[in-house]
mmCIF file of C-alpha atoms in Angstrom:
data_model
loop_
_atom_site.group_PDB
_atom_site.id
_atom_site.type_symbol
_atom_site.label_atom_id
_atom_site.label_comp_id
_atom_site.label_asym_id
_atom_site.label_seq_id
_atom_site.Cartn_x
_atom_site.Cartn_y
_atom_site.Cartn_z
ATOM 1 C CA MET A 18 -2.944 -16.057 7.323
ATOM 2 C CA ARG A 19 -5.246 -13.202 5.883
ATOM 3 C CA ASP A 20 -7.401 -12.849 8.956
ATOM 4 C CA PRO A 21 -4.778 -10.875 11.202
ATOM 5 C CA TRP A 22 -4.632 -8.159 8.597
ATOM 6 C CA ARG A 23 -8.381 -7.430 8.192
ATOM 7 C CA PRO A 24 -8.598 -4.808 10.940
ATOM 8 C CA ALA A 25 -5.692 -2.829 9.376
ATOM 9 C CA MET A 26 -7.233 -3.124 5.855
ATOM 10 C CA ARG A 27 -10.351 -1.789 7.096
ATOM 11 C CA LEU A 28 -8.390 1.176 8.382
ATOM 12 C CA ALA A 29 -6.764 1.436 4.833
ATOM 13 C CA LEU A 30 -10.368 1.294 3.468
ATOM 14 C CA ALA A 31 -11.390 4.283 5.536
ATOM 15 C CA GLU A 32 -8.360 6.242 4.115
ATOM 16 C CA ALA A 33 -9.346 5.382 0.604
ATOM 17 C CA GLY A 34 -12.716 6.750 1.266
ATOM 18 C CA ARG A 35 -10.992 10.191 2.309
ATOM 19 C CA ALA A 36 -9.110 10.072 -1.237
ATOM 20 C CA ALA A 37 -12.431 9.683 -2.985
ATOM 21 C CA LEU A 38 -13.988 12.623 -1.118
ATOM 22 C CA GLY A 39 -10.961 14.596 -2.343
ATOM 23 C CA GLY A 40 -11.479 13.490 -6.018
ATOM 24 C CA ASP A 41 -8.428 11.095 -6.006
ATOM 25 C CA VAL A 42 -8.449 7.346 -6.784
ATOM 26 C CA PRO A 43 -9.680 5.669 -3.532
ATOM 27 C CA VAL A 44 -6.582 4.094 -2.351
ATOM 28 C CA GLY A 45 -5.627 3.996 1.388
ATOM 29 C CA ALA A 46 -2.726 2.828 3.157
ATOM 30 C CA VAL A 47 -1.383 2.215 6.884
ATOM 31 C CA VAL A 48 1.898 1.295 8.335
ATOM 32 C CA LEU A 49 1.952 -0.938 11.159
ATOM 33 C CA GLY A 50 4.713 -1.067 13.741
ATOM 34 C CA PRO A 51 6.651 -4.187 14.626
ATOM 35 C CA ASP A 52 3.900 -5.235 17.284
ATOM 36 C CA GLY A 53 1.446 -5.622 13.975
ATOM 37 C CA THR A 54 -1.010 -3.402 15.562
ATOM 38 C CA THR A 55 0.302 0.040 16.237
ATOM 39 C CA VAL A 56 -0.344 2.368 13.396
ATOM 40 C CA LEU A 57 2.858 4.562 12.758
ATOM 41 C CA GLY A 58 1.381 6.337 9.788
ATOM 42 C CA ALA A 59 -1.487 6.524 7.498
ATOM 43 C CA GLY A 60 -2.260 8.022 3.899
ATOM 44 C CA HIS A 61 -4.664 8.247 0.899
ATOM 45 C CA ASN A 62 -4.060 9.391 -2.685
ATOM 46 C CA GLU A 63 -3.646 13.138 -2.606
ATOM 47 C CA ARG A 64 -2.384 13.697 -6.067
ATOM 48 C CA GLU A 65 -5.326 15.864 -7.180
ATOM 49 C CA ALA A 66 -5.585 17.493 -3.787
ATOM 50 C CA THR A 67 -2.047 18.493 -3.717
ATOM 51 C CA GLY A 68 -0.807 18.401 -7.394
ATOM 52 C CA ASP A 69 2.069 16.097 -6.263
ATOM 53 C CA PRO A 70 2.494 13.257 -8.628
ATOM 54 C CA THR A 71 4.103 11.248 -5.902
ATOM 55 C CA ALA A 72 1.217 11.585 -3.310
ATOM 56 C CA HIS A 73 0.381 8.261 -3.378
ATOM 57 C CA ALA A 74 -1.221 6.565 -0.428
ATOM 58 C CA GLU A 75 1.721 4.451 0.119
ATOM 59 C CA VAL A 76 4.259 6.982 -0.268
ATOM 60 C CA LEU A 77 2.408 9.332 2.189
ATOM 61 C CA ALA A 78 1.975 6.483 4.900
ATOM 62 C CA LEU A 79 5.818 5.429 4.752
ATOM 63 C CA ARG A 80 6.784 9.251 5.102
ATOM 64 C CA ARG A 81 4.320 9.773 8.248
ATOM 65 C CA ALA A 82 5.590 6.458 9.715
ATOM 66 C CA ALA A 83 9.340 7.325 9.343
ATOM 67 C CA ALA A 84 8.446 10.849 10.732
ATOM 68 C CA ALA A 85 6.730 9.076 13.865
ATOM 69 C CA LEU A 86 9.965 6.768 14.332
ATOM 70 C CA GLY A 87 12.522 9.325 13.658
ATOM 71 C CA GLU A 88 14.168 7.033 11.158
ATOM 72 C CA TRP A 89 13.625 6.136 7.395
ATOM 73 C CA ARG A 90 14.353 2.401 8.016
ATOM 74 C CA LEU A 91 10.976 0.957 8.722
ATOM 75 C CA THR A 92 12.507 -2.392 9.743
ATOM 76 C CA GLY A 93 9.916 -4.733 11.391
ATOM 77 C CA CYS A 94 6.988 -2.668 9.907
ATOM 78 C CA THR A 95 3.957 -3.779 7.603
ATOM 79 C CA LEU A 96 2.507 -1.679 5.071
ATOM 80 C CA VAL A 97 -1.269 -2.407 4.498
ATOM 81 C CA VAL A 98 -2.782 -1.019 1.316
ATOM 82 C CA THR A 99 -6.083 -1.320 -0.361
ATOM 83 C CA LEU A 100 -4.575 -1.573 -3.963
ATOM 84 C CA GLU A 101 -1.467 -3.434 -5.116
ATOM 85 C CA PRO A 102 1.416 -1.015 -5.187
ATOM 86 C CA CYS A 103 2.706 0.564 -8.583
ATOM 87 C CA THR A 104 6.306 0.622 -9.538
ATOM 88 C CA MET A 105 6.882 3.814 -7.665
ATOM 89 C CA CYS A 106 5.410 2.585 -4.294
ATOM 90 C CA ALA A 107 7.007 -0.672 -4.767
ATOM 91 C CA GLY A 108 10.346 0.918 -5.023
ATOM 92 C CA ALA A 109 9.607 3.162 -2.011
ATOM 93 C CA LEU A 110 8.770 -0.140 -0.004
ATOM 94 C CA VAL A 111 11.876 -1.614 -0.835
ATOM 95 C CA GLN A 112 14.018 1.436 -0.040
ATOM 96 C CA SER A 113 12.063 1.895 3.373
ATOM 97 C CA ARG A 114 12.875 -1.701 4.506
ATOM 98 C CA VAL A 115 9.494 -2.546 5.472
ATOM 99 C CA ASP A 116 9.197 -6.396 6.396
ATOM 100 C CA ARG A 117 5.986 -6.993 4.673
ATOM 101 C CA VAL A 118 3.391 -5.447 2.405
ATOM 102 C CA VAL A 119 -0.294 -6.553 2.695
ATOM 103 C CA TYR A 120 -2.551 -5.622 -0.059
ATOM 104 C CA GLY A 121 -6.238 -5.939 -1.221
ATOM 105 C CA ALA A 122 -7.014 -5.695 -4.817
ATOM 106 C CA ARG A 123 -4.705 -6.837 -7.552
ATOM 107 C CA ASP A 124 -3.737 -4.156 -10.105
ATOM 108 C CA ASP A 125 -3.273 -6.076 -13.299
ATOM 109 C CA LYS A 126 -2.356 -2.958 -15.325
ATOM 110 C CA ALA A 127 0.210 -1.371 -13.111
ATOM 111 C CA GLY A 128 0.871 -3.466 -10.148
ATOM 112 C CA ALA A 129 4.385 -4.072 -9.106
ATOM 113 C CA ALA A 130 3.990 -6.777 -6.200
ATOM 114 C CA GLY A 131 3.346 -9.671 -8.324
ATOM 115 C CA SER A 132 0.759 -9.130 -10.949
ATOM 116 C CA LEU A 133 2.279 -7.012 -13.975
ATOM 117 C CA TRP A 134 5.753 -6.748 -12.234
ATOM 118 C CA ASP A 135 7.345 -8.044 -9.069
ATOM 119 C CA VAL A 136 9.714 -5.373 -7.872
ATOM 120 C CA VAL A 137 9.309 -5.933 -4.377
ATOM 121 C CA ARG A 138 10.620 -9.482 -4.510
ATOM 122 C CA ASP A 139 13.118 -8.817 -7.167
ATOM 123 C CA ARG A 140 16.123 -11.016 -6.422
ATOM 124 C CA ARG A 141 18.773 -8.454 -7.639
ATOM 125 C CA LEU A 142 17.670 -6.165 -4.773
ATOM 126 C CA ASN A 143 19.045 -5.965 -1.452
ATOM 127 C CA HIS A 144 15.775 -6.044 0.281
ATOM 128 C CA ARG A 145 12.565 -8.116 -0.455
ATOM 129 C CA PRO A 146 9.517 -7.673 1.750
ATOM 130 C CA GLU A 147 7.048 -10.524 2.339
ATOM 131 C CA VAL A 148 4.070 -9.999 0.238
ATOM 132 C CA VAL A 149 0.608 -11.082 1.474
ATOM 133 C CA GLU A 150 -2.403 -10.325 -1.248
ATOM 134 C CA GLY A 151 -5.876 -10.352 -1.330
ATOM 135 C CA VAL A 152 -6.845 -9.421 1.949
ATOM 136 C CA LEU A 153 -10.537 -8.229 1.800
ATOM 137 C CA ALA A 154 -9.995 -8.018 -2.130
ATOM 138 C CA GLU A 155 -13.505 -7.568 -3.065
ATOM 139 C CA GLU A 156 -14.238 -4.933 -0.504
ATOM 140 C CA CYS A 157 -11.047 -3.041 -1.666
ATOM 141 C CA ALA A 158 -11.768 -3.322 -5.282
ATOM 142 C CA ARG A 159 -15.355 -1.958 -5.088
ATOM 143 C CA PRO A 160 -14.694 1.521 -4.299
ATOM 144 C CA LEU A 161 -12.151 1.608 -7.287
ATOM 145 C CA THR A 162 -14.627 -0.053 -9.791
ATOM 146 C CA GLU A 163 -17.207 2.682 -8.719
ATOM 147 C CA PHE A 164 -14.881 5.448 -8.982
ATOM 148 C CA PHE A 165 -13.611 4.651 -12.479
ATOM 149 C CA ARG A 166 -17.094 3.665 -13.666
ATOM 150 C CA GLY A 167 -18.145 7.204 -12.844
ATOM 151 C CA ARG A 168 -15.493 8.680 -15.112
#
């Protein structure tokens, strides 16, 4: 089940590398169209670069995908991200109506897709995307560990 998401996760890892170059936490994300292969939007953390506290990889990728589609509803789309989404990003995933979120490394301190919280699958919400976790988990965790070790 994880194999089909590896190519997209590698694209997200490349985005994460761009975040690190800008001094941001190395997290990258891509939004795939309903065909599961077309990249509609991509992003990496840009909080330091832009001074915008909402400039998380997931939010930027969702914004760019919505712009590409000309619609805020990302029904049928998949968000692939190197780190488990935080509560803000999990809320954005629910609001955007993506069908699925695929992530690499767990975030036991701030994750909101199953580890600390489970916002994306909260039964009280009107939309609950499928969650696929652990895709290239070690490769996704490595740049994060190196980034924070250097701080």
